PDB file of C-alpha atoms in Angstrom:
ATOM      1  CA  UNK A1203      -7.913  13.997   4.352  1.00 82.00           C
ATOM      2  CA  UNK A1204      -6.660  11.666   1.601  1.00 89.00           C
ATOM      3  CA  UNK A1205      -5.309  12.998  -1.694  1.00 91.00           C
ATOM      4  CA  UNK A1206      -7.482  10.519  -3.617  1.00 97.00           C
ATOM      5  CA  UNK A1207     -11.200  10.598  -2.825  1.00 97.00           C
ATOM      6  CA  UNK A1208     -13.264   7.443  -2.440  1.00 98.00           C
ATOM      7  CA  UNK A1209     -16.772   6.929  -1.074  1.00 98.00           C
ATOM      8  CA  UNK A1210     -16.484   5.580   2.486  1.00 97.00           C
ATOM      9  CA  UNK A1211     -18.931   2.777   1.823  1.00 97.00           C
ATOM     10  CA  UNK A1212     -20.614   0.750  -0.886  1.00 98.00           C
ATOM     11  CA  UNK A1213     -22.966  -2.189  -0.842  1.00 97.00           C
ATOM     12  CA  UNK A1214     -24.719  -4.696  -3.022  1.00 97.00           C
ATOM     13  CA  UNK A1215     -26.492  -8.019  -2.983  1.00 97.00           C
ATOM     14  CA  UNK A1216     -24.982 -11.258  -4.253  1.00 97.00           C
ATOM     15  CA  UNK A1217     -24.829 -11.336  -8.021  1.00 97.00           C
ATOM     16  CA  UNK A1218     -25.064  -7.561  -8.411  1.00 97.00           C
ATOM     17  CA  UNK A1219     -22.530  -5.258 -10.037  1.00 98.00           C
ATOM     18  CA  UNK A1220     -20.921  -2.668  -7.798  1.00 98.00           C
ATOM     19  CA  UNK A1221     -18.665   0.215  -8.734  1.00 98.00           C
ATOM     20  CA  UNK A1222     -16.217   2.067  -6.492  1.00 98.00           C
ATOM     21  CA  UNK A1223     -14.922   5.453  -7.625  1.00 98.00           C
ATOM     22  CA  UNK A1224     -11.601   7.154  -6.988  1.00 98.00           C
ATOM     23  CA  UNK A1225     -11.148  10.824  -7.752  1.00 98.00           C
ATOM     24  CA  UNK A1226      -7.803  12.594  -7.979  1.00 98.00           C
ATOM     25  CA  UNK A1227      -6.099  15.341  -9.929  1.00 97.00           C
ATOM     26  CA  UNK A1228      -3.882  15.985 -12.913  1.00 97.00           C
ATOM     27  CA  UNK A1229      -0.766  15.357 -10.829  1.00 97.00           C
ATOM     28  CA  UNK A1230      -1.719  11.837  -9.841  1.00 97.00           C
ATOM     29  CA  UNK A1231      -4.505   9.931 -11.626  1.00 98.00           C
ATOM     30  CA  UNK A1232      -4.403  12.331 -14.553  1.00 97.00           C
ATOM     31  CA  UNK A1233      -0.796  11.515 -15.376  1.00 96.00           C
ATOM     32  CA  UNK A1234      -0.001   8.197 -13.708  1.00 96.00           C
ATOM     33  CA  UNK A1235      -1.373   4.688 -13.457  1.00 97.00           C
ATOM     34  CA  UNK A1236      -3.958   3.733 -10.831  1.00 97.00           C
ATOM     35  CA  UNK A1237      -3.657   0.684  -8.618  1.00 98.00           C
ATOM     36  CA  UNK A1238      -6.340  -1.003  -6.514  1.00 98.00           C
ATOM     37  CA  UNK A1239      -5.892  -2.991  -3.319  1.00 98.00           C
ATOM     38  CA  UNK A1240      -8.300  -5.313  -1.520  1.00 98.00           C
ATOM     39  CA  UNK A1241      -7.990  -5.652   2.236  1.00 98.00           C
ATOM     40  CA  UNK A1242      -9.984  -8.472   3.753  1.00 97.00           C
ATOM     41  CA  UNK A1243     -10.809  -8.084   7.463  1.00 94.00           C
ATOM     42  CA  UNK A1244      -7.737  -8.498   9.659  1.00 94.00           C
ATOM     43  CA  UNK A1245      -5.341  -9.056   6.762  1.00 97.00           C
ATOM     44  CA  UNK A1246      -2.752  -7.136   4.789  1.00 98.00           C
ATOM     45  CA  UNK A1247      -3.690  -5.340   1.563  1.00 98.00           C
ATOM     46  CA  UNK A1248      -3.499  -7.386  -1.619  1.00 98.00           C
ATOM     47  CA  UNK A1249      -2.900  -6.032  -5.119  1.00 97.00           C
ATOM     48  CA  UNK A1250      -6.149  -6.289  -7.051  1.00 98.00           C
ATOM     49  CA  UNK A1251      -5.516  -4.192 -10.151  1.00 97.00           C
ATOM     50  CA  UNK A1252      -2.394  -2.598 -11.637  1.00 96.00           C
ATOM     51  CA  UNK A1253      -1.777  -0.090 -14.399  1.00 96.00           C
ATOM     52  CA  UNK A1254      -5.412   1.051 -14.379  1.00 97.00           C
ATOM     53  CA  UNK A1255      -7.030  -2.141 -15.634  1.00 97.00           C
ATOM     54  CA  UNK A1256      -4.643  -5.092 -15.438  1.00 97.00           C
ATOM     55  CA  UNK A1257      -5.457  -8.018 -13.183  1.00 97.00           C
ATOM     56  CA  UNK A1258      -2.653  -9.902 -11.434  1.00 95.00           C
ATOM     57  CA  UNK A1259      -2.647 -13.647 -11.841  1.00 95.00           C
ATOM     58  CA  UNK A1260      -5.311 -15.201  -9.650  1.00 95.00           C
ATOM     59  CA  UNK A1261      -7.679 -12.232  -9.532  1.00 97.00           C
ATOM     60  CA  UNK A1262     -11.066 -13.228 -10.996  1.00 96.00           C
ATOM     61  CA  UNK A1263     -12.237 -11.473 -14.132  1.00 96.00           C
ATOM     62  CA  UNK A1264     -15.279 -10.323 -12.127  1.00 97.00           C
ATOM     63  CA  UNK A1265     -12.999  -7.451 -11.132  1.00 98.00           C
ATOM     64  CA  UNK A1266     -12.291  -4.745 -13.684  1.00 98.00           C
ATOM     65  CA  UNK A1267     -10.687  -1.307 -13.618  1.00 98.00           C
ATOM     66  CA  UNK A1268     -11.085   1.800 -15.724  1.00 98.00           C
ATOM     67  CA  UNK A1269      -9.817   5.356 -15.804  1.00 98.00           C
ATOM     68  CA  UNK A1270     -10.906   8.601 -17.390  1.00 96.00           C
ATOM     69  CA  UNK A1271      -9.092  11.919 -16.964  1.00 96.00           C
ATOM     70  CA  UNK A1272      -8.574  12.353 -13.212  1.00 97.00           C
ATOM     71  CA  UNK A1273     -10.948   9.625 -12.014  1.00 98.00           C
ATOM     72  CA  UNK A1274     -10.799   5.861 -11.839  1.00 98.00           C
ATOM     73  CA  UNK A1275     -13.264   3.118 -11.033  1.00 98.00           C
ATOM     74  CA  UNK A1276     -13.211  -0.447  -9.817  1.00 98.00           C
ATOM     75  CA  UNK A1277     -16.136  -2.604 -10.861  1.00 98.00           C
ATOM     76  CA  UNK A1278     -17.076  -5.908  -9.303  1.00 98.00           C
ATOM     77  CA  UNK A1279     -19.634  -7.988 -11.151  1.00 97.00           C
ATOM     78  CA  UNK A1280     -21.371 -11.103  -9.886  1.00 97.00           C
ATOM     79  CA  UNK A1281     -20.837  -9.898  -6.314  1.00 98.00           C
ATOM     80  CA  UNK A1282     -19.982 -12.633  -3.829  1.00 97.00           C
ATOM     81  CA  UNK A1283     -19.913 -12.701  -0.041  1.00 97.00           C
ATOM     82  CA  UNK A1284     -16.137 -13.129  -0.062  1.00 96.00           C
ATOM     83  CA  UNK A1285     -15.795  -9.773  -1.803  1.00 97.00           C
ATOM     84  CA  UNK A1286     -16.731  -8.032   1.436  1.00 98.00           C
ATOM     85  CA  UNK A1287     -13.601  -6.028   2.224  1.00 98.00           C
ATOM     86  CA  UNK A1288     -12.019  -2.600   2.187  1.00 98.00           C
ATOM     87  CA  UNK A1289     -10.852  -1.367  -1.204  1.00 98.00           C
ATOM     88  CA  UNK A1290      -8.160   1.268  -1.721  1.00 98.00           C
ATOM     89  CA  UNK A1291      -7.044   3.090  -4.842  1.00 98.00           C
ATOM     90  CA  UNK A1292      -3.478   4.378  -5.131  1.00 98.00           C
ATOM     91  CA  UNK A1293      -1.383   6.328  -7.583  1.00 97.00           C
ATOM     92  CA  UNK A1294       1.952   8.053  -7.936  1.00 96.00           C
ATOM     93  CA  UNK A1295       1.801  11.796  -7.560  1.00 95.00           C
ATOM     94  CA  UNK A1296       4.166  14.007  -9.524  1.00 95.00           C
ATOM     95  CA  UNK A1297       5.243  15.560  -6.222  1.00 91.00           C
ATOM     96  CA  UNK A1298       7.254  12.325  -5.931  1.00 91.00           C
ATOM     97  CA  UNK A1299       5.034  10.445  -3.540  1.00 94.00           C
ATOM     98  CA  UNK A1300       2.571   7.573  -3.456  1.00 96.00           C
ATOM     99  CA  UNK A1301      -0.973   8.623  -2.566  1.00 97.00           C
ATOM    100  CA  UNK A1302      -3.800   6.396  -1.394  1.00 97.00           C
ATOM    101  CA  UNK A1303      -7.531   6.904  -1.325  1.00 98.00           C
ATOM    102  CA  UNK A1304      -9.278   6.848   2.034  1.00 97.00           C
ATOM    103  CA  UNK A1305     -10.716   3.411   1.331  1.00 98.00           C
ATOM    104  CA  UNK A1306     -14.197   2.088   0.607  1.00 98.00           C
ATOM    105  CA  UNK A1307     -15.830  -0.502   2.824  1.00 98.00           C
ATOM    106  CA  UNK A1308     -17.824  -2.882   0.650  1.00 98.00           C
ATOM    107  CA  UNK A1309     -20.705  -4.696   2.315  1.00 97.00           C
ATOM    108  CA  UNK A1310     -22.420  -7.649   0.675  1.00 97.00           C
ATOM    109  CA  UNK A1311     -26.001  -7.586   1.889  1.00 93.00           C
TER     110      UNK A1311
ATOM    111  CA  UNK B 977       7.537 -17.164  -4.013  1.00 92.00           C
ATOM    112  CA  UNK B 978       8.701 -13.939  -2.401  1.00 96.00           C
ATOM    113  CA  UNK B 979       7.590 -13.393   1.185  1.00 97.00           C
ATOM    114  CA  UNK B 980       8.085 -10.425   3.484  1.00 98.00           C
ATOM    115  CA  UNK B 981       8.019 -10.373   7.286  1.00 98.00           C
ATOM    116  CA  UNK B 982       8.091  -7.287   9.475  1.00 98.00           C
ATOM    117  CA  UNK B 983       9.721  -7.308  12.892  1.00 97.00           C
ATOM    118  CA  UNK B 984      10.408  -4.809  15.647  1.00 95.00           C
ATOM    119  CA  UNK B 985       9.212  -3.570  19.044  1.00 96.00           C
ATOM    120  CA  UNK B 986       5.463  -3.503  19.478  1.00 95.00           C
ATOM    121  CA  UNK B 987       5.666  -0.659  21.982  1.00 97.00           C
ATOM    122  CA  UNK B 988       7.641   2.563  21.643  1.00 98.00           C
ATOM    123  CA  UNK B 989       7.689   5.500  24.042  1.00 98.00           C
ATOM    124  CA  UNK B 990       6.748   9.001  22.872  1.00 97.00           C
ATOM    125  CA  UNK B 991       9.705  11.033  21.524  1.00 97.00           C
ATOM    126  CA  UNK B 992      11.745   7.868  20.931  1.00 98.00           C
ATOM    127  CA  UNK B 993      12.728   6.265  17.623  1.00 98.00           C
ATOM    128  CA  UNK B 994      10.686   3.485  16.031  1.00 98.00           C
ATOM    129  CA  UNK B 995      12.806   0.862  14.266  1.00 98.00           C
ATOM    130  CA  UNK B 996      11.397  -1.865  12.045  1.00 98.00           C
ATOM    131  CA  UNK B 997      12.964  -4.482   9.801  1.00 98.00           C
ATOM    132  CA  UNK B 998      11.493  -6.356   6.859  1.00 98.00           C
ATOM    133  CA  UNK B 999      13.025  -9.746   6.123  1.00 98.00           C
ATOM    134  CA  UNK B1000      12.682 -10.865   2.515  1.00 97.00           C
ATOM    135  CA  UNK B1001      12.681 -14.520   1.510  1.00 97.00           C
ATOM    136  CA  UNK B1002      12.340 -16.135  -1.895  1.00 96.00           C
ATOM    137  CA  UNK B1003      14.008 -13.231  -3.697  1.00 95.00           C
ATOM    138  CA  UNK B1004      17.350 -11.472  -3.472  1.00 94.00           C
ATOM    139  CA  UNK B1005      16.920  -7.741  -2.823  1.00 93.00           C
ATOM    140  CA  UNK B1006      20.171  -7.055  -4.694  1.00 90.00           C
ATOM    141  CA  UNK B1007      18.563  -8.422  -7.878  1.00 89.00           C
ATOM    142  CA  UNK B1008      16.256  -5.459  -8.231  1.00 86.00           C
ATOM    143  CA  UNK B1009      12.793  -4.063  -7.486  1.00 92.00           C
ATOM    144  CA  UNK B1010      11.764  -1.354  -5.079  1.00 95.00           C
ATOM    145  CA  UNK B1011      10.979  -1.945  -1.394  1.00 95.00           C
ATOM    146  CA  UNK B1012       8.557   0.125   0.607  1.00 96.00           C
ATOM    147  CA  UNK B1013       6.838   0.834   3.890  1.00 98.00           C
ATOM    148  CA  UNK B1014       3.251   1.913   4.482  1.00 98.00           C
ATOM    149  CA  UNK B1015       1.162   2.147   7.629  1.00 98.00           C
ATOM    150  CA  UNK B1016      -2.452   1.999   8.752  1.00 98.00           C
ATOM    151  CA  UNK B1017      -3.641   3.575  12.020  1.00 97.00           C
ATOM    152  CA  UNK B1018      -6.299   1.507  13.810  1.00 96.00           C
ATOM    153  CA  UNK B1019      -9.596   1.790  11.957  1.00 95.00           C
ATOM    154  CA  UNK B1020      -8.169   4.153   9.342  1.00 96.00           C
ATOM    155  CA  UNK B1021      -6.789   4.063   5.809  1.00 96.00           C
ATOM    156  CA  UNK B1022      -3.388   3.379   4.317  1.00 97.00           C
ATOM    157  CA  UNK B1023      -0.542   5.897   4.289  1.00 97.00           C
ATOM    158  CA  UNK B1024       2.644   5.472   2.267  1.00 97.00           C
ATOM    159  CA  UNK B1025       5.833   6.169   4.216  1.00 98.00           C
ATOM    160  CA  UNK B1026       8.856   5.522   2.007  1.00 97.00           C
ATOM    161  CA  UNK B1027      10.315   3.456  -0.830  1.00 96.00           C
ATOM    162  CA  UNK B1028      13.891   2.444  -1.573  1.00 95.00           C
ATOM    163  CA  UNK B1029      15.415   1.017  -4.745  1.00 92.00           C
ATOM    164  CA  UNK B1030      17.725  -1.954  -4.326  1.00 84.00           C
ATOM    165  CA  UNK B1031      20.654   0.294  -5.192  1.00 84.00           C
ATOM    166  CA  UNK B1032      19.771   2.657  -2.347  1.00 86.00           C
ATOM    167  CA  UNK B1033      17.859   5.512  -4.011  1.00 92.00           C
ATOM    168  CA  UNK B1034      15.111   6.673  -1.688  1.00 95.00           C
ATOM    169  CA  UNK B1035      11.696   8.295  -1.897  1.00 94.00           C
ATOM    170  CA  UNK B1036       9.846   9.692   1.120  1.00 96.00           C
ATOM    171  CA  UNK B1037       6.353  10.898   1.972  1.00 96.00           C
ATOM    172  CA  UNK B1038       6.886  14.676   2.195  1.00 94.00           C
ATOM    173  CA  UNK B1039       4.833  14.873   5.395  1.00 95.00           C
ATOM    174  CA  UNK B1040       7.098  12.347   7.155  1.00 97.00           C
ATOM    175  CA  UNK B1041      10.417  12.956   5.434  1.00 97.00           C
ATOM    176  CA  UNK B1042      12.012  14.901   8.277  1.00 97.00           C
ATOM    177  CA  UNK B1043      11.545  11.987  10.693  1.00 98.00           C
ATOM    178  CA  UNK B1044      11.985   8.913   8.505  1.00 98.00           C
ATOM    179  CA  UNK B1045      14.946   6.944   7.170  1.00 98.00           C
ATOM    180  CA  UNK B1046      14.640   3.869   4.962  1.00 97.00           C
ATOM    181  CA  UNK B1047      17.652   1.684   4.268  1.00 96.00           C
ATOM    182  CA  UNK B1048      18.511  -1.631   2.687  1.00 95.00           C
ATOM    183  CA  UNK B1049      20.976  -4.326   3.779  1.00 93.00           C
ATOM    184  CA  UNK B1050      21.553  -6.631   0.839  1.00 91.00           C
ATOM    185  CA  UNK B1051      23.891  -8.862   2.868  1.00 94.00           C
ATOM    186  CA  UNK B1052      21.007  -9.735   5.202  1.00 96.00           C
ATOM    187  CA  UNK B1053      18.373  -9.505   2.460  1.00 96.00           C
ATOM    188  CA  UNK B1054      16.347  -7.056   4.497  1.00 97.00           C
ATOM    189  CA  UNK B1055      15.348  -3.427   4.540  1.00 97.00           C
ATOM    190  CA  UNK B1056      14.558  -1.183   7.469  1.00 98.00           C
ATOM    191  CA  UNK B1057      12.575   1.824   8.619  1.00 98.00           C
ATOM    192  CA  UNK B1058      13.485   4.304  11.328  1.00 98.00           C
ATOM    193  CA  UNK B1059      11.057   6.990  12.463  1.00 98.00           C
ATOM    194  CA  UNK B1060      12.191   9.491  15.051  1.00 97.00           C
ATOM    195  CA  UNK B1061      10.308  11.617  17.594  1.00 98.00           C
ATOM    196  CA  UNK B1062       7.234   9.412  17.526  1.00 98.00           C
ATOM    197  CA  UNK B1063       3.918  10.430  19.046  1.00 98.00           C
ATOM    198  CA  UNK B1064       0.623   8.652  19.646  1.00 98.00           C
ATOM    199  CA  UNK B1065      -0.344   9.612  16.080  1.00 97.00           C
ATOM    200  CA  UNK B1066       2.299   7.176  14.828  1.00 98.00           C
ATOM    201  CA  UNK B1067       0.458   4.222  16.381  1.00 98.00           C
ATOM    202  CA  UNK B1068      -0.389   1.976  13.449  1.00 98.00           C
ATOM    203  CA  UNK B1069       0.077  -1.345  11.730  1.00 98.00           C
ATOM    204  CA  UNK B1070       3.242  -1.001   9.662  1.00 98.00           C
ATOM    205  CA  UNK B1071       3.490  -2.969   6.418  1.00 98.00           C
ATOM    206  CA  UNK B1072       6.466  -3.653   4.196  1.00 98.00           C
ATOM    207  CA  UNK B1073       6.003  -4.527   0.542  1.00 97.00           C
ATOM    208  CA  UNK B1074       7.868  -5.084  -2.698  1.00 96.00           C
ATOM    209  CA  UNK B1075       7.385  -2.451  -5.374  1.00 93.00           C
ATOM    210  CA  UNK B1076       7.415  -3.383  -9.032  1.00 88.00           C
ATOM    211  CA  UNK B1077       8.168   0.246  -9.827  1.00 82.00           C
ATOM    212  CA  UNK B1078       8.792   3.371  -7.752  1.00 75.00           C
ATOM    213  CA  UNK B1079       5.133   4.148  -8.255  1.00 83.00           C
ATOM    214  CA  UNK B1080       2.144   2.728  -6.321  1.00 88.00           C
ATOM    215  CA  UNK B1081       2.559  -0.895  -7.448  1.00 93.00           C
ATOM    216  CA  UNK B1082       3.127  -2.947  -4.261  1.00 95.00           C
ATOM    217  CA  UNK B1083       3.015  -6.729  -4.388  1.00 94.00           C
ATOM    218  CA  UNK B1084       3.323  -8.703  -2.213  1.00 96.00           C
ATOM    219  CA  UNK B1085       2.862  -7.209   1.244  1.00 98.00           C
ATOM    220  CA  UNK B1086       4.034  -8.458   4.611  1.00 98.00           C
ATOM    221  CA  UNK B1087       1.447  -9.402   7.200  1.00 98.00           C
ATOM    222  CA  UNK B1088       2.042  -6.172   9.104  1.00 98.00           C
ATOM    223  CA  UNK B1089       3.172  -5.396  12.627  1.00 98.00           C
ATOM    224  CA  UNK B1090       1.332  -3.245  15.158  1.00 98.00           C
ATOM    225  CA  UNK B1091       3.395  -0.529  16.765  1.00 98.00           C
ATOM    226  CA  UNK B1092       1.875   1.313  19.694  1.00 98.00           C
ATOM    227  CA  UNK B1093       3.340   4.595  20.900  1.00 98.00           C
ATOM    228  CA  UNK B1094       2.663   4.983  24.593  1.00 96.00           C
ATOM    229  CA  UNK B1095       4.493   5.710  27.798  1.00 95.00           C
TER     230      UNK B1095
END
């Protein structure tokens, strides 16, 4: 049981906009930044979003992040086949630990 | 650019100690940043294990703290993880990563190394 809650799966067709949610609590998302990671099949996680809504260099602006209270979301617009991957949210928890979401498997139909 | 590479035994017996090393290239650990370990059991999600600051201050996952030690060797530009009394539940791909802060900001990650706990 992960501290941050994500839907196990999401899907969309090419060109669509898909949103992945991440729900936490006041001790993590509610008081700390949220980070998102993309894990392509058979590879290591890659930082996709930092400090709630900041994209690292090289991440397309099709990816965007938002946060409200104790929940966060990752939106992917103009969905492409190469976006098919597992997506994880993460945050610092005030209990002095890093917590991850359980991950969302995105399928591009 | 900075690159990280995990190394260590791929097979560990139950009750023994798992030892992994992360070699860092392209950046001197003594210059700063945080350095962390996470793991991913086969077919499951990510779990944070521990983070260490370049000066040696450590942070541990409370659920693993009693069995885990993270350390840094600036002379070799590497950091290490030791996990004692392992069981089959510790079978996972172990990743090392650089942390921009002590929080959940990890970039980049190593490619990961699979550790299987079995007799």
